[in-house]
Structures are given as C-alpha cells and as structure tokens.
Amino acid sequence: MAAAFKQKNFNSKSGKAYVFQHPGVRTVSKINDSSKNKFGVVMEERLSEEILKHVIVSPKLKIDDFSDYQEYQEVINAAYAFISGQDQDGDEDDNQQEGSEGKSQE
C-alpha cells in the first residue's frame, strides 16, 4: 500500500490552510455510497464526516471543530470537488486563494 496519492493545498477565503489527499477510487466510491440515504439522497452530515475522515489530511478536523458554517461548507465542497474530478485545476499543489468566486454555491 505504498501508492502515492495526489495531494492538494487549499486555502479558504478566511485564509486557513488545508491539505487534501485523494484516498483512491474505491474509497471515493465508498464515500459516495455511504453518504446517501435509502432514497439515494446525499446526507450532508454523513458526506462531511467521510470527507473529513478520508480526504482532509491536515489539519485533522471533525464537523464540530468548525465555528463558521461558510468555512465548513467551502472546505467540504472544495475537498469533494477535488476527489470527484470536478476540480479542473489538476495541480497537485494548487495554492489557490482568490478568483474562485464563480464556483460559489451561494
């Protein structure tokens, strides 16, 4: 299990730094499966827990560690975009800070 998985540095709008690591395709599939209810609807809390557990490697956080909901949503959404291929940057060390307002879900 010496596979080197792709990593990405991410800075939130508040300036906090995070490191994402791709957990592998099988784990991404398991995250997607375990995050849905019996009707196939994604449950935010479950998805977030899985992302925090398997994708955000630094700092290691739990949902309750976030004091700001916008920060929490921004980080979880960025991490999910990274593992699901929706993050088109493709850089292994993408140090983005500004210019991503167009991706906002607000």
PDB file of N, CA and C in Angstrom:
ATOM      1  N   MET A   1       0.840  -1.186   0.000  1.00  0.00           N
ATOM      2  CA  MET A   1       0.000   0.000   0.000  1.00  0.00           C
ATOM      3  C   MET A   1       0.881   1.245   0.000  1.00  0.00           C
ATOM      4  N   ALA A   2       1.851   1.247  -0.871  1.00  0.00           N
ATOM      5  CA  ALA A   2       2.781   2.360  -0.940  1.00  0.00           C
ATOM      6  C   ALA A   2       2.418   3.338  -2.049  1.00  0.00           C
ATOM      7  N   ALA A   3       1.180   3.289  -2.499  1.00  0.00           N
ATOM      8  CA  ALA A   3       0.755   4.202  -3.566  1.00  0.00           C
ATOM      9  C   ALA A   3       0.780   5.635  -3.063  1.00  0.00           C
ATOM     10  N   ALA A   4       1.341   6.497  -3.873  1.00  0.00           N
ATOM     11  CA  ALA A   4       1.400   7.915  -3.517  1.00  0.00           C
ATOM     12  C   ALA A   4       0.183   8.598  -4.104  1.00  0.00           C
ATOM     13  N   PHE A   5      -0.747   8.950  -3.264  1.00  0.00           N
ATOM     14  CA  PHE A   5      -1.961   9.588  -3.733  1.00  0.00           C
ATOM     15  C   PHE A   5      -1.759  11.083  -3.897  1.00  0.00           C
ATOM     16  N   LYS A   6      -2.446  11.609  -4.862  1.00  0.00           N
ATOM     17  CA  LYS A   6      -2.373  13.023  -5.194  1.00  0.00           C
ATOM     18  C   LYS A   6      -2.833  13.890  -4.023  1.00  0.00           C
ATOM     19  N   GLN A   7      -2.094  14.967  -3.790  1.00  0.00           N
ATOM     20  CA  GLN A   7      -2.460  15.910  -2.730  1.00  0.00           C
ATOM     21  C   GLN A   7      -2.691  17.293  -3.309  1.00  0.00           C
ATOM     22  N   LYS A   8      -3.403  18.110  -2.547  1.00  0.00           N
ATOM     23  CA  LYS A   8      -3.664  19.485  -2.955  1.00  0.00           C
ATOM     24  C   LYS A   8      -3.679  20.367  -1.723  1.00  0.00           C
ATOM     25  N   ASN A   9      -2.989  21.487  -1.807  1.00  0.00           N
ATOM     26  CA  ASN A   9      -3.079  22.502  -0.757  1.00  0.00           C
ATOM     27  C   ASN A   9      -4.246  23.412  -1.104  1.00  0.00           C
ATOM     28  N   PHE A  10      -5.044  23.736  -0.106  1.00  0.00           N
ATOM     29  CA  PHE A  10      -6.210  24.588  -0.318  1.00  0.00           C
ATOM     30  C   PHE A  10      -6.239  25.651   0.760  1.00  0.00           C
ATOM     31  N   ASN A  11      -6.401  26.894   0.356  1.00  0.00           N
ATOM     32  CA  ASN A  11      -6.578  27.996   1.298  1.00  0.00           C
ATOM     33  C   ASN A  11      -7.992  28.517   1.168  1.00  0.00           C
ATOM     34  N   SER A  12      -8.715  28.531   2.274  1.00  0.00           N
ATOM     35  CA  SER A  12     -10.091  29.021   2.258  1.00  0.00           C
ATOM     36  C   SER A  12     -10.089  30.546   2.158  1.00  0.00           C
ATOM     37  N   LYS A  13     -11.256  31.094   1.912  1.00  0.00           N
ATOM     38  CA  LYS A  13     -11.379  32.558   1.808  1.00  0.00           C
ATOM     39  C   LYS A  13     -10.970  33.249   3.100  1.00  0.00           C
ATOM     40  N   SER A  14     -11.088  32.544   4.213  1.00  0.00           N
ATOM     41  CA  SER A  14     -10.700  33.130   5.502  1.00  0.00           C
ATOM     42  C   SER A  14      -9.181  33.071   5.705  1.00  0.00           C
ATOM     43  N   GLY A  15      -8.478  32.386   4.794  1.00  0.00           N
ATOM     44  CA  GLY A  15      -7.025  32.314   4.885  1.00  0.00           C
ATOM     45  C   GLY A  15      -6.498  31.072   5.578  1.00  0.00           C
ATOM     46  N   LYS A  16      -7.384  30.173   6.006  1.00  0.00           N
ATOM     47  CA  LYS A  16      -6.929  28.950   6.662  1.00  0.00           C
ATOM     48  C   LYS A  16      -6.435  27.954   5.617  1.00  0.00           C
ATOM     49  N   ALA A  17      -5.361  27.248   5.970  1.00  0.00           N
ATOM     50  CA  ALA A  17      -4.738  26.298   5.045  1.00  0.00           C
ATOM     51  C   ALA A  17      -5.167  24.870   5.374  1.00  0.00           C
ATOM     52  N   TYR A  18      -5.430  24.112   4.303  1.00  0.00           N
ATOM     53  CA  TYR A  18      -5.825  22.712   4.426  1.00  0.00           C
ATOM     54  C   TYR A  18      -5.027  21.898   3.414  1.00  0.00           C
ATOM     55  N   VAL A  19      -4.853  20.621   3.699  1.00  0.00           N
ATOM     56  CA  VAL A  19      -4.250  19.709   2.735  1.00  0.00           C
ATOM     57  C   VAL A  19      -5.259  18.598   2.469  1.00  0.00           C
ATOM     58  N   PHE A  20      -5.581  18.409   1.183  1.00  0.00           N
ATOM     59  CA  PHE A  20      -6.465  17.333   0.753  1.00  0.00           C
ATOM     60  C   PHE A  20      -5.596  16.223   0.181  1.00  0.00           C
ATOM     61  N   GLN A  21      -6.014  14.992   0.383  1.00  0.00           N
ATOM     62  CA  GLN A  21      -5.340  13.857  -0.240  1.00  0.00           C
ATOM     63  C   GLN A  21      -6.386  12.945  -0.848  1.00  0.00           C
ATOM     64  N   HIS A  22      -6.183  12.599  -2.109  1.00  0.00           N
ATOM     65  CA  HIS A  22      -7.122  11.685  -2.773  1.00  0.00           C
ATOM     66  C   HIS A  22      -6.980  10.313  -2.134  1.00  0.00           C
ATOM     67  N   PRO A  23      -8.086   9.737  -1.631  1.00  0.00           N
ATOM     68  CA  PRO A  23      -7.987   8.464  -0.912  1.00  0.00           C
ATOM     69  C   PRO A  23      -8.013   7.227  -1.814  1.00  0.00           C
ATOM     70  N   GLY A  24      -8.120   7.426  -3.125  1.00  0.00           N
ATOM     71  CA  GLY A  24      -8.216   6.295  -4.050  1.00  0.00           C
ATOM     72  C   GLY A  24      -9.647   6.130  -4.544  1.00  0.00           C
ATOM     73  N   VAL A  25      -9.784   5.570  -5.720  1.00  0.00           N
ATOM     74  CA  VAL A  25     -11.090   5.474  -6.377  1.00  0.00           C
ATOM     75  C   VAL A  25     -12.075   4.624  -5.573  1.00  0.00           C
ATOM     76  N   ARG A  26     -11.624   3.518  -5.024  1.00  0.00           N
ATOM     77  CA  ARG A  26     -12.541   2.667  -4.248  1.00  0.00           C
ATOM     78  C   ARG A  26     -13.091   3.424  -3.038  1.00  0.00           C
ATOM     79  N   THR A  27     -12.238   4.143  -2.344  1.00  0.00           N
ATOM     80  CA  THR A  27     -12.691   4.896  -1.174  1.00  0.00           C
ATOM     81  C   THR A  27     -13.652   6.006  -1.575  1.00  0.00           C
ATOM     82  N   VAL A  28     -13.397   6.659  -2.712  1.00  0.00           N
ATOM     83  CA  VAL A  28     -14.332   7.686  -3.188  1.00  0.00           C
ATOM     84  C   VAL A  28     -15.695   7.059  -3.457  1.00  0.00           C
ATOM     85  N   SER A  29     -15.717   5.874  -4.051  1.00  0.00           N
ATOM     86  CA  SER A  29     -16.982   5.167  -4.279  1.00  0.00           C
ATOM     87  C   SER A  29     -17.681   4.845  -2.967  1.00  0.00           C
ATOM     88  N   LYS A  30     -16.896   4.404  -1.979  1.00  0.00           N
ATOM     89  CA  LYS A  30     -17.483   4.091  -0.667  1.00  0.00           C
ATOM     90  C   LYS A  30     -18.029   5.351   0.005  1.00  0.00           C
ATOM     91  N   ILE A  31     -17.310   6.473  -0.137  1.00  0.00           N
ATOM     92  CA  ILE A  31     -17.787   7.742   0.423  1.00  0.00           C
ATOM     93  C   ILE A  31     -19.130   8.100  -0.205  1.00  0.00           C
ATOM     94  N   ASN A  32     -19.211   7.992  -1.522  1.00  0.00           N
ATOM     95  CA  ASN A  32     -20.468   8.306  -2.216  1.00  0.00           C
ATOM     96  C   ASN A  32     -21.595   7.388  -1.763  1.00  0.00           C
ATOM     97  N   ASP A  33     -21.311   6.094  -1.669  1.00  0.00           N
ATOM     98  CA  ASP A  33     -22.344   5.140  -1.259  1.00  0.00           C
ATOM     99  C   ASP A  33     -22.814   5.377   0.170  1.00  0.00           C
ATOM    100  N   SER A  34     -21.875   5.563   1.081  1.00  0.00           N
ATOM    101  CA  SER A  34     -22.235   5.673   2.499  1.00  0.00           C
ATOM    102  C   SER A  34     -22.851   7.018   2.848  1.00  0.00           C
ATOM    103  N   SER A  35     -22.761   7.984   1.951  1.00  0.00           N
ATOM    104  CA  SER A  35     -23.284   9.324   2.232  1.00  0.00           C
ATOM    105  C   SER A  35     -24.747   9.494   1.825  1.00  0.00           C
ATOM    106  N   LYS A  36     -25.328   8.453   1.234  1.00  0.00           N
ATOM    107  CA  LYS A  36     -26.708   8.559   0.751  1.00  0.00           C
ATOM    108  C   LYS A  36     -27.672   7.811   1.657  1.00  0.00           C
ATOM    109  N   ASN A  37     -28.897   8.334   1.738  1.00  0.00           N
ATOM    110  CA  ASN A  37     -29.931   7.619   2.486  1.00  0.00           C
ATOM    111  C   ASN A  37     -30.553   6.550   1.585  1.00  0.00           C
ATOM    112  N   LYS A  38     -31.561   5.858   2.069  1.00  0.00           N
ATOM    113  CA  LYS A  38     -32.126   4.739   1.307  1.00  0.00           C
ATOM    114  C   LYS A  38     -32.806   5.182   0.010  1.00  0.00           C
ATOM    115  N   PHE A  39     -33.061   6.480  -0.118  1.00  0.00           N
ATOM    116  CA  PHE A  39     -33.673   7.001  -1.333  1.00  0.00           C
ATOM    117  C   PHE A  39     -32.634   7.554  -2.315  1.00  0.00           C
ATOM    118  N   GLY A  40     -31.354   7.418  -1.969  1.00  0.00           N
ATOM    119  CA  GLY A  40     -30.295   7.893  -2.842  1.00  0.00           C
ATOM    120  C   GLY A  40     -29.983   9.374  -2.704  1.00  0.00           C
ATOM    121  N   VAL A  41     -30.517   9.999  -1.656  1.00  0.00           N
ATOM    122  CA  VAL A  41     -30.283  11.420  -1.427  1.00  0.00           C
ATOM    123  C   VAL A  41     -29.049  11.595  -0.545  1.00  0.00           C
ATOM    124  N   VAL A  42     -28.150  12.470  -0.970  1.00  0.00           N
ATOM    125  CA  VAL A  42     -26.921  12.701  -0.211  1.00  0.00           C
ATOM    126  C   VAL A  42     -27.255  13.405   1.103  1.00  0.00           C
ATOM    127  N   MET A  43     -26.718  12.871   2.181  1.00  0.00           N
ATOM    128  CA  MET A  43     -26.890  13.461   3.500  1.00  0.00           C
ATOM    129  C   MET A  43     -25.643  14.275   3.823  1.00  0.00           C
ATOM    130  N   GLU A  44     -25.824  15.568   4.017  1.00  0.00           N
ATOM    131  CA  GLU A  44     -24.703  16.491   4.223  1.00  0.00           C
ATOM    132  C   GLU A  44     -23.790  16.078   5.366  1.00  0.00           C
ATOM    133  N   GLU A  45     -24.365  15.759   6.508  1.00  0.00           N
ATOM    134  CA  GLU A  45     -23.546  15.431   7.680  1.00  0.00           C
ATOM    135  C   GLU A  45     -22.691  14.194   7.428  1.00  0.00           C
ATOM    136  N   ARG A  46     -23.277  13.173   6.850  1.00  0.00           N
ATOM    137  CA  ARG A  46     -22.546  11.922   6.596  1.00  0.00           C
ATOM    138  C   ARG A  46     -21.435  12.140   5.572  1.00  0.00           C
ATOM    139  N   LEU A  47     -21.743  12.874   4.493  1.00  0.00           N
ATOM    140  CA  LEU A  47     -20.731  13.162   3.481  1.00  0.00           C
ATOM    141  C   LEU A  47     -19.574  13.945   4.100  1.00  0.00           C
ATOM    142  N   SER A  48     -19.911  14.939   4.909  1.00  0.00           N
ATOM    143  CA  SER A  48     -18.882  15.760   5.540  1.00  0.00           C
ATOM    144  C   SER A  48     -17.987  14.931   6.450  1.00  0.00           C
ATOM    145  N   GLU A  49     -18.592  14.043   7.230  1.00  0.00           N
ATOM    146  CA  GLU A  49     -17.804  13.182   8.118  1.00  0.00           C
ATOM    147  C   GLU A  49     -16.829  12.325   7.325  1.00  0.00           C
ATOM    148  N   GLU A  50     -17.283  11.781   6.212  1.00  0.00           N
ATOM    149  CA  GLU A  50     -16.427  10.936   5.379  1.00  0.00           C
ATOM    150  C   GLU A  50     -15.299  11.744   4.746  1.00  0.00           C
ATOM    151  N   ILE A  51     -15.602  12.949   4.275  1.00  0.00           N
ATOM    152  CA  ILE A  51     -14.585  13.826   3.676  1.00  0.00           C
ATOM    153  C   ILE A  51     -13.541  14.196   4.726  1.00  0.00           C
ATOM    154  N   LEU A  52     -13.997  14.561   5.910  1.00  0.00           N
ATOM    155  CA  LEU A  52     -13.066  14.928   6.980  1.00  0.00           C
ATOM    156  C   LEU A  52     -12.196  13.738   7.397  1.00  0.00           C
ATOM    157  N   LYS A  53     -12.763  12.559   7.362  1.00  0.00           N
ATOM    158  CA  LYS A  53     -12.039  11.360   7.783  1.00  0.00           C
ATOM    159  C   LYS A  53     -11.026  10.893   6.733  1.00  0.00           C
ATOM    160  N   HIS A  54     -11.407  10.933   5.450  1.00  0.00           N
ATOM    161  CA  HIS A  54     -10.595  10.307   4.408  1.00  0.00           C
ATOM    162  C   HIS A  54      -9.851  11.261   3.479  1.00  0.00           C
ATOM    163  N   VAL A  55     -10.273  12.522   3.391  1.00  0.00           N
ATOM    164  CA  VAL A  55      -9.721  13.417   2.366  1.00  0.00           C
ATOM    165  C   VAL A  55      -8.921  14.573   2.951  1.00  0.00           C
ATOM    166  N   ILE A  56      -9.441  15.226   3.972  1.00  0.00           N
ATOM    167  CA  ILE A  56      -8.741  16.371   4.561  1.00  0.00           C
ATOM    168  C   ILE A  56      -7.737  15.821   5.570  1.00  0.00           C
ATOM    169  N   VAL A  57      -6.463  15.821   5.168  1.00  0.00           N
ATOM    170  CA  VAL A  57      -5.427  15.198   5.998  1.00  0.00           C
ATOM    171  C   VAL A  57      -4.755  16.177   6.947  1.00  0.00           C
ATOM    172  N   SER A  58      -4.889  17.469   6.668  1.00  0.00           N
ATOM    173  CA  SER A  58      -4.302  18.473   7.560  1.00  0.00           C
ATOM    174  C   SER A  58      -5.082  19.775   7.455  1.00  0.00           C
ATOM    175  N   PRO A  59      -5.501  20.323   8.566  1.00  0.00           N
ATOM    176  CA  PRO A  59      -5.495  19.720   9.901  1.00  0.00           C
ATOM    177  C   PRO A  59      -6.582  18.660  10.004  1.00  0.00           C
ATOM    178  N   LYS A  60      -6.397  17.693  10.891  1.00  0.00           N
ATOM    179  CA  LYS A  60      -7.425  16.682  11.109  1.00  0.00           C
ATOM    180  C   LYS A  60      -8.538  17.323  11.924  1.00  0.00           C
ATOM    181  N   LEU A  61      -9.729  17.339  11.356  1.00  0.00           N
ATOM    182  CA  LEU A  61     -10.866  18.019  11.979  1.00  0.00           C
ATOM    183  C   LEU A  61     -12.100  17.137  12.008  1.00  0.00           C
ATOM    184  N   LYS A  62     -13.019  17.522  12.857  1.00  0.00           N
ATOM    185  CA  LYS A  62     -14.368  16.970  12.881  1.00  0.00           C
ATOM    186  C   LYS A  62     -15.320  18.129  12.602  1.00  0.00           C
ATOM    187  N   ILE A  63     -16.554  17.813  12.289  1.00  0.00           N
ATOM    188  CA  ILE A  63     -17.531  18.872  11.972  1.00  0.00           C
ATOM    189  C   ILE A  63     -17.595  19.890  13.109  1.00  0.00           C
ATOM    190  N   ASP A  64     -17.583  19.419  14.335  1.00  0.00           N
ATOM    191  CA  ASP A  64     -17.726  20.306  15.495  1.00  0.00           C
ATOM    192  C   ASP A  64     -16.533  21.240  15.686  1.00  0.00           C
ATOM    193  N   ASP A  65     -15.432  20.983  15.002  1.00  0.00           N
ATOM    194  CA  ASP A  65     -14.268  21.863  15.101  1.00  0.00           C
ATOM    195  C   ASP A  65     -14.463  23.174  14.330  1.00  0.00           C
ATOM    196  N   PHE A  66     -15.406  23.186  13.409  1.00  0.00           N
ATOM    197  CA  PHE A  66     -15.683  24.409  12.647  1.00  0.00           C
ATOM    198  C   PHE A  66     -16.607  25.314  13.450  1.00  0.00           C
ATOM    199  N   SER A  67     -16.262  26.588  13.534  1.00  0.00           N
ATOM    200  CA  SER A  67     -17.138  27.536  14.228  1.00  0.00           C
ATOM    201  C   SER A  67     -17.945  28.356  13.225  1.00  0.00           C
ATOM    202  N   ASP A  68     -17.591  28.260  11.953  1.00  0.00           N
ATOM    203  CA  ASP A  68     -18.244  29.051  10.920  1.00  0.00           C
ATOM    204  C   ASP A  68     -18.782  28.117   9.834  1.00  0.00           C
ATOM    205  N   TYR A  69     -20.091  28.166   9.594  1.00  0.00           N
ATOM    206  CA  TYR A  69     -20.717  27.265   8.636  1.00  0.00           C
ATOM    207  C   TYR A  69     -20.225  27.514   7.217  1.00  0.00           C
ATOM    208  N   GLN A  70     -19.981  28.769   6.854  1.00  0.00           N
ATOM    209  CA  GLN A  70     -19.490  29.067   5.500  1.00  0.00           C
ATOM    210  C   GLN A  70     -18.116  28.464   5.268  1.00  0.00           C
ATOM    211  N   GLU A  71     -17.251  28.553   6.249  1.00  0.00           N
ATOM    212  CA  GLU A  71     -15.910  27.951   6.156  1.00  0.00           C
ATOM    213  C   GLU A  71     -16.040  26.441   5.978  1.00  0.00           C
ATOM    214  N   TYR A  72     -16.872  25.835   6.789  1.00  0.00           N
ATOM    215  CA  TYR A  72     -17.120  24.396   6.738  1.00  0.00           C
ATOM    216  C   TYR A  72     -17.597  23.983   5.347  1.00  0.00           C
ATOM    217  N   GLN A  73     -18.598  24.674   4.817  1.00  0.00           N
ATOM    218  CA  GLN A  73     -19.149  24.343   3.505  1.00  0.00           C
ATOM    219  C   GLN A  73     -18.118  24.537   2.394  1.00  0.00           C
ATOM    220  N   GLU A  74     -17.369  25.630   2.465  1.00  0.00           N
ATOM    221  CA  GLU A  74     -16.359  25.914   1.443  1.00  0.00           C
ATOM    222  C   GLU A  74     -15.309  24.802   1.397  1.00  0.00           C
ATOM    223  N   VAL A  75     -14.837  24.382   2.560  1.00  0.00           N
ATOM    224  CA  VAL A  75     -13.783  23.378   2.638  1.00  0.00           C
ATOM    225  C   VAL A  75     -14.299  22.005   2.203  1.00  0.00           C
ATOM    226  N   ILE A  76     -15.466  21.619   2.671  1.00  0.00           N
ATOM    227  CA  ILE A  76     -16.038  20.321   2.301  1.00  0.00           C
ATOM    228  C   ILE A  76     -16.306  20.282   0.800  1.00  0.00           C
ATOM    229  N   ASN A  77     -16.889  21.343   0.252  1.00  0.00           N
ATOM    230  CA  ASN A  77     -17.183  21.382  -1.186  1.00  0.00           C
ATOM    231  C   ASN A  77     -15.913  21.327  -2.018  1.00  0.00           C
ATOM    232  N   ALA A  78     -14.878  22.045  -1.595  1.00  0.00           N
ATOM    233  CA  ALA A  78     -13.603  22.028  -2.329  1.00  0.00           C
ATOM    234  C   ALA A  78     -12.967  20.641  -2.276  1.00  0.00           C
ATOM    235  N   ALA A  79     -13.026  20.005  -1.119  1.00  0.00           N
ATOM    236  CA  ALA A  79     -12.449  18.666  -0.973  1.00  0.00           C
ATOM    237  C   ALA A  79     -13.214  17.652  -1.822  1.00  0.00           C
ATOM    238  N   TYR A  80     -14.531  17.771  -1.854  1.00  0.00           N
ATOM    239  CA  TYR A  80     -15.325  16.839  -2.666  1.00  0.00           C
ATOM    240  C   TYR A  80     -15.064  17.066  -4.151  1.00  0.00           C
ATOM    241  N   ALA A  81     -14.959  18.324  -4.563  1.00  0.00           N
ATOM    242  CA  ALA A  81     -14.644  18.628  -5.965  1.00  0.00           C
ATOM    243  C   ALA A  81     -13.293  18.027  -6.344  1.00  0.00           C
ATOM    244  N   PHE A  82     -12.351  18.078  -5.413  1.00  0.00           N
ATOM    245  CA  PHE A  82     -11.015  17.523  -5.640  1.00  0.00           C
ATOM    246  C   PHE A  82     -11.071  16.010  -5.886  1.00  0.00           C
ATOM    247  N   ILE A  83     -11.782  15.262  -5.047  1.00  0.00           N
ATOM    248  CA  ILE A  83     -11.785  13.800  -5.186  1.00  0.00           C
ATOM    249  C   ILE A  83     -12.707  13.307  -6.290  1.00  0.00           C
ATOM    250  N   SER A  84     -13.696  14.120  -6.668  1.00  0.00           N
ATOM    251  CA  SER A  84     -14.654  13.663  -7.671  1.00  0.00           C
ATOM    252  C   SER A  84     -14.301  14.116  -9.083  1.00  0.00           C
ATOM    253  N   GLY A  85     -13.180  14.830  -9.222  1.00  0.00           N
ATOM    254  CA  GLY A  85     -12.742  15.250 -10.541  1.00  0.00           C
ATOM    255  C   GLY A  85     -13.402  16.520 -11.043  1.00  0.00           C
ATOM    256  N   GLN A  86     -14.194  17.175 -10.196  1.00  0.00           N
ATOM    257  CA  GLN A  86     -14.846  18.420 -10.596  1.00  0.00           C
ATOM    258  C   GLN A  86     -13.901  19.601 -10.470  1.00  0.00           C
ATOM    259  N   ASP A  87     -12.801  19.383  -9.779  1.00  0.00           N
ATOM    260  CA  ASP A  87     -11.763  20.399  -9.619  1.00  0.00           C
ATOM    261  C   ASP A  87     -10.881  20.311 -10.860  1.00  0.00           C
ATOM    262  N   GLN A  88     -11.051  21.237 -11.773  1.00  0.00           N
ATOM    263  CA  GLN A  88     -10.386  21.147 -13.066  1.00  0.00           C
ATOM    264  C   GLN A  88      -8.955  21.677 -13.065  1.00  0.00           C
ATOM    265  N   ASP A  89      -8.483  22.183 -11.926  1.00  0.00           N
ATOM    266  CA  ASP A  89      -7.137  22.747 -11.886  1.00  0.00           C
ATOM    267  C   ASP A  89      -6.086  21.684 -12.171  1.00  0.00           C
ATOM    268  N   GLY A  90      -6.262  20.516 -11.568  1.00  0.00           N
ATOM    269  CA  GLY A  90      -5.367  19.410 -11.827  1.00  0.00           C
ATOM    270  C   GLY A  90      -3.998  19.526 -11.192  1.00  0.00           C
ATOM    271  N   ASP A  91      -3.693  20.635 -10.555  1.00  0.00           N
ATOM    272  CA  ASP A  91      -2.388  20.800  -9.934  1.00  0.00           C
ATOM    273  C   ASP A  91      -2.332  19.981  -8.655  1.00  0.00           C
ATOM    274  N   GLU A  92      -1.204  19.338  -8.436  1.00  0.00           N
ATOM    275  CA  GLU A  92      -1.044  18.559  -7.218  1.00  0.00           C
ATOM    276  C   GLU A  92      -0.765  19.456  -6.024  1.00  0.00           C
ATOM    277  N   ASP A  93      -0.345  20.674  -6.301  1.00  0.00           N
ATOM    278  CA  ASP A  93      -0.042  21.625  -5.231  1.00  0.00           C
ATOM    279  C   ASP A  93      -0.667  22.961  -5.590  1.00  0.00           C
ATOM    280  N   ASP A  94      -1.978  22.993  -5.675  1.00  0.00           N
ATOM    281  CA  ASP A  94      -2.697  24.186  -6.102  1.00  0.00           C
ATOM    282  C   ASP A  94      -2.937  25.077  -4.897  1.00  0.00           C
ATOM    283  N   ASN A  95      -2.233  26.177  -4.854  1.00  0.00           N
ATOM    284  CA  ASN A  95      -2.314  27.085  -3.719  1.00  0.00           C
ATOM    285  C   ASN A  95      -3.266  28.229  -4.049  1.00  0.00           C
ATOM    286  N   GLN A  96      -4.524  27.912  -4.238  1.00  0.00           N
ATOM    287  CA  GLN A  96      -5.478  28.932  -4.657  1.00  0.00           C
ATOM    288  C   GLN A  96      -5.956  29.753  -3.479  1.00  0.00           C
ATOM    289  N   GLN A  97      -6.191  31.036  -3.750  1.00  0.00           N
ATOM    290  CA  GLN A  97      -6.701  31.908  -2.707  1.00  0.00           C
ATOM    291  C   GLN A  97      -7.884  32.724  -3.206  1.00  0.00           C
ATOM    292  N   GLU A  98      -7.714  33.367  -4.325  1.00  0.00           N
ATOM    293  CA  GLU A  98      -8.770  34.219  -4.857  1.00  0.00           C
ATOM    294  C   GLU A  98      -9.163  33.734  -6.248  1.00  0.00           C
ATOM    295  N   GLY A  99     -10.214  34.323  -6.782  1.00  0.00           N
ATOM    296  CA  GLY A  99     -10.581  34.043  -8.161  1.00  0.00           C
ATOM    297  C   GLY A  99     -11.495  32.848  -8.338  1.00  0.00           C
ATOM    298  N   SER A 100     -11.969  32.253  -7.253  1.00  0.00           N
ATOM    299  CA  SER A 100     -12.856  31.113  -7.402  1.00  0.00           C
ATOM    300  C   SER A 100     -14.288  31.462  -7.008  1.00  0.00           C
ATOM    301  N   GLU A 101     -14.597  32.770  -7.034  1.00  0.00           N
ATOM    302  CA  GLU A 101     -15.960  33.170  -6.665  1.00  0.00           C
ATOM    303  C   GLU A 101     -17.003  32.567  -7.597  1.00  0.00           C
ATOM    304  N   GLY A 102     -16.649  32.323  -8.853  1.00  0.00           N
ATOM    305  CA  GLY A 102     -17.578  31.775  -9.824  1.00  0.00           C
ATOM    306  C   GLY A 102     -18.057  30.381  -9.465  1.00  0.00           C
ATOM    307  N   LYS A 103     -17.331  29.656  -8.609  1.00  0.00           N
ATOM    308  CA  LYS A 103     -17.703  28.309  -8.210  1.00  0.00           C
ATOM    309  C   LYS A 103     -18.608  28.300  -6.991  1.00  0.00           C
ATOM    310  N   SER A 104     -18.899  29.451  -6.445  1.00  0.00           N
ATOM    311  CA  SER A 104     -19.663  29.541  -5.199  1.00  0.00           C
ATOM    312  C   SER A 104     -21.069  28.970  -5.367  1.00  0.00           C
ATOM    313  N   GLN A 105     -21.540  28.302  -4.344  1.00  0.00           N
ATOM    314  CA  GLN A 105     -22.870  27.700  -4.346  1.00  0.00           C
ATOM    315  C   GLN A 105     -23.909  28.590  -3.675  1.00  0.00           C
ATOM    316  N   GLU A 106     -23.588  29.841  -3.456  1.00  0.00           N
ATOM    317  CA  GLU A 106     -24.479  30.721  -2.701  1.00  0.00           C
ATOM    318  C   GLU A 106     -25.695  31.120  -3.501  1.00  0.00           C
TER     319      GLU A 106
END
